[in-house]
mmCIF file of C-alpha atoms in Angstrom:
data_model
loop_
_atom_site.group_PDB
_atom_site.id
_atom_site.type_symbol
_atom_site.label_atom_id
_atom_site.label_comp_id
_atom_site.label_asym_id
_atom_site.label_seq_id
_atom_site.Cartn_x
_atom_site.Cartn_y
_atom_site.Cartn_z
ATOM 1 C CA MET A 136 0.000 0.000 0.000
ATOM 2 C CA VAL A 137 1.496 3.330 -1.074
ATOM 3 C CA LYS A 138 0.788 6.419 1.005
ATOM 4 C CA VAL A 139 -0.202 9.593 -0.818
ATOM 5 C CA VAL A 140 -0.476 13.268 0.076
ATOM 6 C CA VAL A 141 -2.710 15.341 -2.198
ATOM 7 C CA ALA A 142 -1.389 18.903 -2.250
ATOM 8 C CA GLY A 143 -2.336 22.203 -3.841
ATOM 9 C CA GLU A 144 -4.416 25.296 -3.328
ATOM 10 C CA ALA A 145 -7.695 24.823 -1.470
ATOM 11 C CA GLY A 146 -10.411 23.253 -3.598
ATOM 12 C CA THR A 147 -8.182 22.476 -6.598
ATOM 13 C CA SER A 148 -7.379 18.818 -5.916
ATOM 14 C CA VAL A 149 -10.811 17.195 -5.927
ATOM 15 C CA LYS A 150 -10.226 15.211 -9.122
ATOM 16 C CA GLU A 151 -6.854 14.008 -7.889
ATOM 17 C CA SER A 152 -8.395 12.755 -4.640
ATOM 18 C CA GLN A 153 -11.204 10.992 -6.495
ATOM 19 C CA ALA A 154 -8.683 9.225 -8.750
ATOM 20 C CA TRP A 155 -6.713 7.969 -5.730
ATOM 21 C CA PHE A 156 -9.883 6.764 -3.968
ATOM 22 C CA ARG A 157 -10.500 4.425 -6.930
ATOM 23 C CA ILE A 158 -7.081 2.778 -6.555
ATOM 24 C CA THR A 159 -7.037 -0.048 -4.025
ATOM 25 C CA GLU A 160 -3.224 -0.047 -3.749
ATOM 26 C CA ALA A 161 -3.138 3.555 -2.477
ATOM 27 C CA GLU A 162 -4.125 5.369 0.689
ATOM 28 C CA ILE A 163 -4.480 9.145 1.046
ATOM 29 C CA VAL A 164 -2.750 10.024 4.325
ATOM 30 C CA GLY A 165 -3.026 13.787 4.076
ATOM 31 C CA VAL A 166 -4.357 16.787 2.163
ATOM 32 C CA ALA A 167 -2.191 19.917 2.120
ATOM 33 C CA ASP A 168 -3.582 23.252 0.920
ATOM 34 C CA SER A 169 -0.460 25.263 1.730
ATOM 35 C CA LEU A 170 3.294 24.811 1.786
ATOM 36 C CA SER A 171 3.299 24.945 5.576
ATOM 37 C CA SER A 172 0.701 22.197 5.856
ATOM 38 C CA LEU A 173 2.596 20.061 3.333
ATOM 39 C CA ARG A 174 5.799 20.538 5.323
ATOM 40 C CA GLU A 175 4.008 19.511 8.529
ATOM 41 C CA ILE A 176 2.561 16.364 6.951
ATOM 42 C CA LEU A 177 5.897 15.330 5.438
ATOM 43 C CA GLN A 178 7.637 15.757 8.777
ATOM 44 C CA GLY A 179 5.162 13.690 10.787
ATOM 45 C CA THR A 180 3.665 11.138 8.398
ATOM 46 C CA GLU A 181 4.950 8.246 6.318
ATOM 47 C CA VAL A 182 4.530 9.320 2.686
ATOM 48 C CA ASP A 183 5.547 7.766 -0.649
ATOM 49 C CA ILE A 184 3.961 10.112 -3.218
ATOM 50 C CA VAL A 185 3.034 13.803 -3.281
ATOM 51 C CA ASP A 186 0.365 14.619 -5.877
ATOM 52 C CA ILE A 187 0.457 18.381 -6.526
ATOM 53 C CA GLY A 188 -2.710 19.837 -8.055
ATOM 54 C CA SER A 189 -3.272 23.064 -9.971
ATOM 55 C CA LEU A 190 -1.490 26.146 -8.665
ATOM 56 C CA THR A 191 -1.890 29.814 -9.505
ATOM 57 C CA ASP A 192 1.822 30.465 -9.051
ATOM 58 C CA SER A 193 4.941 28.401 -9.684
ATOM 59 C CA ALA A 194 5.010 24.774 -8.542
ATOM 60 C CA ASP A 195 8.746 24.983 -7.837
ATOM 61 C CA PRO A 196 8.470 25.525 -4.031
ATOM 62 C CA TRP A 197 6.087 22.559 -3.699
ATOM 63 C CA VAL A 198 8.295 20.314 -5.816
ATOM 64 C CA THR A 199 11.424 21.415 -3.943
ATOM 65 C CA LEU A 200 9.818 20.662 -0.570
ATOM 66 C CA ALA A 201 8.659 17.193 -1.648
ATOM 67 C CA THR A 202 12.014 16.424 -3.277
ATOM 68 C CA GLN A 203 14.007 17.424 -0.206
ATOM 69 C CA ALA A 204 11.785 15.068 1.805
ATOM 70 C CA GLY A 205 12.610 12.252 -0.626
ATOM 71 C CA LYS A 206 9.064 11.806 -1.992
ATOM 72 C CA HIS A 207 8.118 10.955 -5.564
ATOM 73 C CA ILE A 208 5.999 13.595 -7.269
ATOM 74 C CA LEU A 209 3.048 13.945 -9.600
ATOM 75 C CA CYS A 210 2.500 17.526 -10.754
ATOM 76 C CA ALA A 211 -0.677 18.844 -12.397
ATOM 77 C CA GLU A 212 -0.697 19.452 -16.131
ATOM 78 C CA GLY A 213 0.074 23.031 -17.089
ATOM 79 C CA SER A 214 1.985 23.690 -13.875
ATOM 80 C CA VAL A 215 4.635 26.379 -14.097
ATOM 81 C CA LEU A 216 7.743 24.432 -13.221
ATOM 82 C CA GLY A 217 11.248 25.609 -14.035
ATOM 83 C CA ARG A 218 14.387 23.715 -15.000
ATOM 84 C CA GLU A 219 15.698 23.995 -11.444
ATOM 85 C CA GLY A 220 12.776 22.074 -9.943
ATOM 86 C CA ILE A 221 12.917 19.358 -12.600
ATOM 87 C CA SER A 222 16.706 19.041 -12.375
ATOM 88 C CA LEU A 223 16.538 18.821 -8.583
ATOM 89 C CA CYS A 224 14.313 15.727 -8.877
ATOM 90 C CA ASP A 225 16.808 14.175 -11.261
ATOM 91 C CA GLN A 226 19.706 14.886 -8.903
ATOM 92 C CA HIS A 227 17.916 13.263 -5.947
ATOM 93 C CA ASP A 228 16.656 10.261 -7.970
ATOM 94 C CA ILE A 229 13.048 11.374 -7.447
ATOM 95 C CA MET A 230 10.451 10.316 -9.993
ATOM 96 C CA LEU A 231 8.563 13.314 -11.371
ATOM 97 C CA GLN A 232 5.687 13.182 -13.830
ATOM 98 C CA PHE A 233 3.229 15.744 -15.100
ATOM 99 C CA THR A 234 -0.282 14.338 -14.816
ATOM 100 C CA ASN A 235 -2.588 13.849 -17.792
ATOM 101 C CA THR A 236 0.402 13.406 -20.066
ATOM 102 C CA LEU A 237 -0.670 12.300 -23.528
ATOM 103 C CA ARG A 238 1.464 9.174 -23.134
ATOM 104 C CA PHE A 239 -1.460 7.756 -21.112
ATOM 105 C CA ALA A 240 -4.346 9.172 -23.189
ATOM 106 C CA PRO A 241 -5.874 6.199 -25.063
ATOM 107 C CA GLU A 242 -6.155 7.948 -28.440
ATOM 108 C CA TYR A 243 -2.604 9.250 -28.339
ATOM 109 C CA GLU A 244 -1.204 6.012 -26.948
ATOM 110 C CA GLN A 245 -2.901 4.043 -29.737
ATOM 111 C CA ALA A 246 -1.640 6.476 -32.384
ATOM 112 C CA HIS A 247 1.894 6.181 -30.958
ATOM 113 C CA GLU A 248 1.764 2.389 -31.188
ATOM 114 C CA GLN A 249 0.378 2.466 -34.736
ATOM 115 C CA ILE A 250 3.116 4.849 -35.893
ATOM 116 C CA LYS A 251 5.859 2.784 -34.249
ATOM 117 C CA ASN A 252 4.416 -0.257 -36.056
ATOM 118 C CA GLY A 253 4.645 1.527 -39.417
ATOM 119 C CA ALA A 254 0.960 2.336 -39.954
ATOM 120 C CA ILE A 255 1.672 5.611 -41.794
ATOM 121 C CA GLY A 256 5.110 4.732 -43.147
ATOM 122 C CA LYS A 257 7.628 7.583 -43.205
ATOM 123 C CA ALA A 258 6.126 10.526 -41.329
ATOM 124 C CA GLY A 259 5.577 13.684 -43.372
ATOM 125 C CA VAL A 260 3.317 16.457 -42.074
ATOM 126 C CA ILE A 261 1.958 16.300 -38.529
ATOM 127 C CA ARG A 262 -0.825 18.605 -37.349
ATOM 128 C CA ILE A 263 -1.782 18.793 -33.679
ATOM 129 C CA ARG A 264 -4.205 21.212 -32.056
ATOM 130 C CA ARG A 265 -5.217 21.997 -28.468
ATOM 131 C CA GLY A 266 -7.834 24.606 -27.649
ATOM 132 C CA ALA A 267 -9.169 25.860 -24.320
ATOM 133 C CA PRO A 268 -11.469 28.703 -23.205
ATOM 134 C CA ALA A 269 -10.124 32.234 -22.973
ATOM 135 C CA SER A 270 -9.523 33.472 -19.434
ATOM 136 C CA SER A 271 -8.144 36.600 -17.803
ATOM 137 C CA GLN A 272 -6.173 34.256 -15.508
ATOM 138 C CA ASN A 273 -3.992 33.299 -18.490
ATOM 139 C CA ALA A 274 -2.817 36.868 -19.078
ATOM 140 C CA ASP A 275 0.667 36.368 -17.649
ATOM 141 C CA LYS A 276 1.083 32.685 -18.471
ATOM 142 C CA CYS A 277 3.190 31.193 -21.256
ATOM 143 C CA ILE A 278 0.856 29.440 -23.701
ATOM 144 C CA PHE A 279 3.719 27.286 -24.974
ATOM 145 C CA GLN A 280 4.427 25.890 -21.510
ATOM 146 C CA VAL A 281 0.936 25.711 -19.993
ATOM 147 C CA LEU A 282 -0.939 24.508 -23.078
ATOM 148 C CA GLY A 283 1.791 23.007 -25.266
ATOM 149 C CA MET A 284 4.018 20.873 -23.016
ATOM 150 C CA ARG A 285 1.932 17.699 -23.419
ATOM 151 C CA GLU A 286 1.952 17.999 -27.209
ATOM 152 C CA PHE A 287 5.694 18.668 -27.346
ATOM 153 C CA ASP A 288 6.422 15.661 -25.135
ATOM 154 C CA TRP A 289 4.163 13.355 -27.160
ATOM 155 C CA LEU A 290 5.746 14.467 -30.428
ATOM 156 C CA ARG A 291 9.239 13.621 -29.136
ATOM 157 C CA TRP A 292 8.036 10.295 -27.743
ATOM 158 C CA THR A 293 6.420 9.356 -31.047
ATOM 159 C CA PHE A 294 8.547 10.941 -33.768
ATOM 160 C CA GLY A 295 11.914 11.538 -32.125
ATOM 161 C CA GLU A 296 13.995 14.627 -31.461
ATOM 162 C CA VAL A 297 13.158 18.184 -32.473
ATOM 163 C CA GLU A 298 15.766 19.908 -34.626
ATOM 164 C CA ARG A 299 14.328 23.393 -35.141
ATOM 165 C CA VAL A 300 11.524 25.507 -33.662
ATOM 166 C CA MET A 301 9.652 28.411 -35.261
ATOM 167 C CA ALA A 302 6.679 30.079 -33.569
ATOM 168 C CA ARG A 303 4.172 32.903 -33.950
ATOM 169 C CA GLU A 304 1.542 34.148 -31.531
ATOM 170 C CA VAL A 305 -1.341 36.617 -31.382
ATOM 171 C CA LYS A 306 -2.791 37.986 -28.146
ATOM 172 C CA HIS A 307 -5.529 40.528 -27.475
ATOM 173 C CA THR A 308 -8.345 41.301 -25.034
ATOM 174 C CA ASN A 309 -11.911 40.650 -26.198
ATOM 175 C CA GLU A 310 -15.038 42.625 -25.217
ATOM 176 C CA PRO A 311 -15.743 40.657 -21.989
ATOM 177 C CA GLY A 312 -12.177 41.436 -20.916
ATOM 178 C CA LYS A 313 -10.750 37.970 -21.401
ATOM 179 C CA ILE A 314 -7.338 37.377 -22.937
ATOM 180 C CA VAL A 315 -7.658 35.693 -26.355
ATOM 181 C CA HIS A 316 -4.403 33.975 -27.180
ATOM 182 C CA TYR A 317 -3.412 31.942 -30.247
ATOM 183 C CA ALA A 318 -0.048 30.428 -31.162
ATOM 184 C CA LEU A 319 1.354 28.326 -33.995
ATOM 185 C CA VAL A 320 4.547 26.338 -33.449
ATOM 186 C CA MET A 321 6.336 24.695 -36.358
ATOM 187 C CA LEU A 322 8.789 21.951 -35.474
ATOM 188 C CA ARG A 323 11.272 20.305 -37.802
ATOM 189 C CA MET A 324 11.938 16.822 -36.489
ATOM 190 C CA ALA A 325 15.334 15.166 -36.845
ATOM 191 C CA ASN A 326 13.722 12.470 -39.035
ATOM 192 C CA GLY A 327 12.595 15.121 -41.548
ATOM 193 C CA ALA A 328 8.931 15.328 -40.520
ATOM 194 C CA ILE A 329 7.305 18.737 -40.018
ATOM 195 C CA ALA A 330 4.930 19.263 -37.082
ATOM 196 C CA HIS A 331 2.431 22.118 -36.876
ATOM 197 C CA VAL A 332 1.205 22.626 -33.305
ATOM 198 C CA GLU A 333 -1.747 25.010 -32.862
ATOM 199 C CA LEU A 334 -2.477 26.288 -29.363
ATOM 200 C CA SER A 335 -5.515 28.407 -28.596
ATOM 201 C CA TRP A 336 -6.938 30.116 -25.527
ATOM 202 C CA ALA A 337 -9.956 31.310 -27.497
ATOM 203 C CA GLU A 338 -12.352 28.361 -27.550
ATOM 204 C CA GLY A 339 -15.778 27.733 -26.043
ATOM 205 C CA THR A 340 -14.682 24.393 -24.579
ATOM 206 C CA GLU A 341 -11.428 22.461 -24.347
ATOM 207 C CA HIS A 342 -10.750 20.126 -27.266
ATOM 208 C CA THR A 343 -7.875 18.390 -29.032
ATOM 209 C CA SER A 344 -7.220 16.995 -32.484
ATOM 210 C CA PHE A 345 -4.437 15.594 -34.607
ATOM 211 C CA GLU A 346 -3.807 14.546 -38.203
ATOM 212 C CA LEU A 347 -0.680 12.466 -38.699
ATOM 213 C CA THR A 348 0.287 11.773 -42.298
ATOM 214 C CA GLY A 349 3.019 9.654 -43.853
ATOM 215 C CA ASP A 350 3.838 8.155 -47.225
ATOM 216 C CA GLN A 351 1.687 5.077 -46.498
ATOM 217 C CA GLY A 352 -1.271 6.337 -44.488
ATOM 218 C CA MET A 353 -2.865 8.785 -42.088
ATOM 219 C CA ILE A 354 -4.154 8.727 -38.494
ATOM 220 C CA ALA A 355 -6.690 11.332 -37.349
ATOM 221 C CA HIS A 356 -8.383 12.223 -34.079
ATOM 222 C CA ASP A 357 -10.832 14.941 -33.013
ATOM 223 C CA SER A 358 -12.165 14.984 -29.468
ATOM 224 C CA ARG A 359 -15.377 16.628 -30.695
ATOM 225 C CA GLU A 360 -16.281 13.622 -32.862
ATOM 226 C CA SER A 361 -18.069 10.485 -31.649
ATOM 227 C CA THR A 362 -15.331 8.233 -33.100
ATOM 228 C CA PRO A 363 -12.168 9.176 -31.188
ATOM 229 C CA ILE A 364 -9.530 7.869 -33.614
ATOM 230 C CA ARG A 365 -9.493 7.002 -37.320
ATOM 231 C CA TRP A 366 -6.712 5.753 -39.523
ATOM 232 C CA SER A 367 -6.443 4.896 -43.203
ATOM 233 C CA ARG A 368 -3.926 2.993 -45.270
ATOM 234 C CA GLY A 369 -4.545 2.890 -48.948
ATOM 235 C CA GLU A 370 -8.270 2.197 -49.405
ATOM 236 C CA GLN A 371 -8.688 0.686 -45.947
ATOM 237 C CA PHE A 372 -10.395 2.837 -43.324
ATOM 238 C CA LEU A 373 -10.578 1.831 -39.665
ATOM 239 C CA SER A 374 -11.851 3.420 -36.466
ATOM 240 C CA THR A 375 -11.416 2.760 -32.770
ATOM 241 C CA THR A 376 -13.411 3.734 -29.694
ATOM 242 C CA PHE A 377 -12.294 3.513 -26.081
ATOM 243 C CA GLN A 378 -14.554 2.485 -23.220
ATOM 244 C CA GLY A 379 -14.065 3.026 -19.500
ATOM 245 C CA MET A 380 -10.536 4.359 -19.649
ATOM 246 C CA ASP A 381 -9.722 6.899 -16.938
ATOM 247 C CA LEU A 382 -6.543 8.805 -17.798
ATOM 248 C CA MET A 383 -5.947 10.095 -14.265
ATOM 249 C CA GLN A 384 -6.366 6.656 -12.732
ATOM 250 C CA ARG A 385 -4.259 4.865 -15.363
ATOM 251 C CA GLN A 386 -1.310 7.185 -14.889
ATOM 252 C CA ARG A 387 -1.454 6.958 -11.110
ATOM 253 C CA GLU A 388 -1.604 3.148 -11.231
ATOM 254 C CA HIS A 389 1.471 3.194 -13.478
ATOM 255 C CA PHE A 390 3.207 5.607 -11.095
ATOM 256 C CA ILE A 391 2.561 3.265 -8.164
ATOM 257 C CA ARG A 392 4.124 0.353 -10.055
ATOM 258 C CA CYS A 393 7.150 2.556 -10.805
ATOM 259 C CA VAL A 394 7.522 3.562 -7.148
ATOM 260 C CA GLN A 395 7.310 -0.111 -6.184
ATOM 261 C CA LYS A 396 9.887 -0.899 -8.917
ATOM 262 C CA GLN A 397 7.484 -3.262 -10.689
ATOM 263 C CA GLU A 398 7.998 -1.519 -14.053
ATOM 264 C CA GLY A 399 10.018 1.283 -15.620
ATOM 265 C CA SER A 400 8.683 4.813 -15.794
ATOM 266 C CA ARG A 401 7.103 5.802 -19.081
ATOM 267 C CA LEU A 402 8.036 9.442 -18.520
ATOM 268 C CA HIS A 403 11.317 10.761 -17.080
ATOM 269 C CA SER A 404 12.434 14.141 -15.788
ATOM 270 C CA ARG A 405 14.747 14.520 -18.790
ATOM 271 C CA ASP A 406 11.690 14.278 -21.054
ATOM 272 C CA LEU A 407 10.026 17.101 -19.121
ATOM 273 C CA LEU A 408 13.188 19.161 -19.518
ATOM 274 C CA ALA A 409 13.194 18.530 -23.271
ATOM 275 C CA ALA A 410 9.523 19.554 -23.579
ATOM 276 C CA LEU A 411 10.204 22.634 -21.468
ATOM 277 C CA ASP A 412 13.107 23.571 -23.738
ATOM 278 C CA ILE A 413 10.866 23.293 -26.809
ATOM 279 C CA ALA A 414 8.415 25.670 -25.117
ATOM 280 C CA SER A 415 11.284 28.046 -24.272
ATOM 281 C CA ALA A 416 12.564 27.871 -27.852
ATOM 282 C CA ALA A 417 9.078 28.734 -29.140
ATOM 283 C CA ARG A 418 8.952 31.761 -26.854
ATOM 284 C CA GLU A 419 12.431 32.826 -28.031
ATOM 285 C CA SER A 420 11.374 32.432 -31.670
ATOM 286 C CA VAL A 421 8.375 34.706 -31.077
ATOM 287 C CA ARG A 422 10.664 37.287 -29.473
ATOM 288 C CA THR A 423 13.262 37.291 -32.261
ATOM 289 C CA GLY A 424 11.108 36.360 -35.239
ATOM 290 C CA GLN A 425 13.689 33.727 -36.151
ATOM 291 C CA PRO A 426 13.816 29.908 -35.945
ATOM 292 C CA VAL A 427 15.660 28.397 -32.992
ATOM 293 C CA LYS A 428 17.914 25.369 -33.447
ATOM 294 C CA LEU A 429 17.295 22.662 -30.904
ATOM 295 C CA MET A 430 18.407 19.090 -30.270
ATOM 296 C CA HIS A 431 17.885 17.139 -27.073
ATOM 297 C CA GLY A 432 18.247 13.667 -25.662
ATOM 298 C CA GLY A 433 15.541 11.833 -23.750
ATOM 299 C CA ASP A 434 13.212 8.877 -23.896
ATOM 300 C CA GLU A 435 11.697 8.265 -27.320
ATOM 301 C CA GLY A 436 10.777 4.671 -26.644
#
């Protein structure tokens, strides 16, 4: 039985707690809504995992505190986490994963497997899109890091290293006073494929889509459609649906097995660093108007 502390600002960790309650191999031993309460729990309670929920500010102090206490860490998607916090986990041999990574999303996991098995042949043009509602809370946030990290990580995992980054963005305030933010990131992969990543804080609801083309086929997905994933090869057209798959629960069950050394981690801190560097390169490209050369190591398996 692994012992878990759910941490984060008050009222932001309900989904995390619900996911842990569904896992029989885990026990929630504390809920921390401040750094001081997390410190108190870590000092007086046996803990294996700290699950950090959404935060308004940087997650670095929370990650640093958990790392110094020797606890493995799950950190909410879109968290603002710098290189220092990620590197610190690596130095102390602490497992760190962002939650809701696309490596555990059924549609993206299936597409990854199909591509690795040669379903589309040699990859050509890759189009990925993530949209979310506009919000004044996003005014000072980096769209490439908060909204794009999962896509950047999945692209590396599936297609290999990124060689060059070019990005453009548009930001303005609409009539209700919300920040409308759109960005396009173009990635040249080391294998020659070109990836177009669209990120938008201007949508009515959150949605994702991808279209992955190669010289022998195509795989497509749109979260707004009833059939989650479609792929074609020649004249053959196939579709797949997924039933009863809970992304939050699946990743946490995997994380438990990693902590117990029953299997290897699917996502490593060096992969988070690589995704973070792609986001930083996109921001630099916007600033200079020029492409940024980039090449990183990590886990592509």
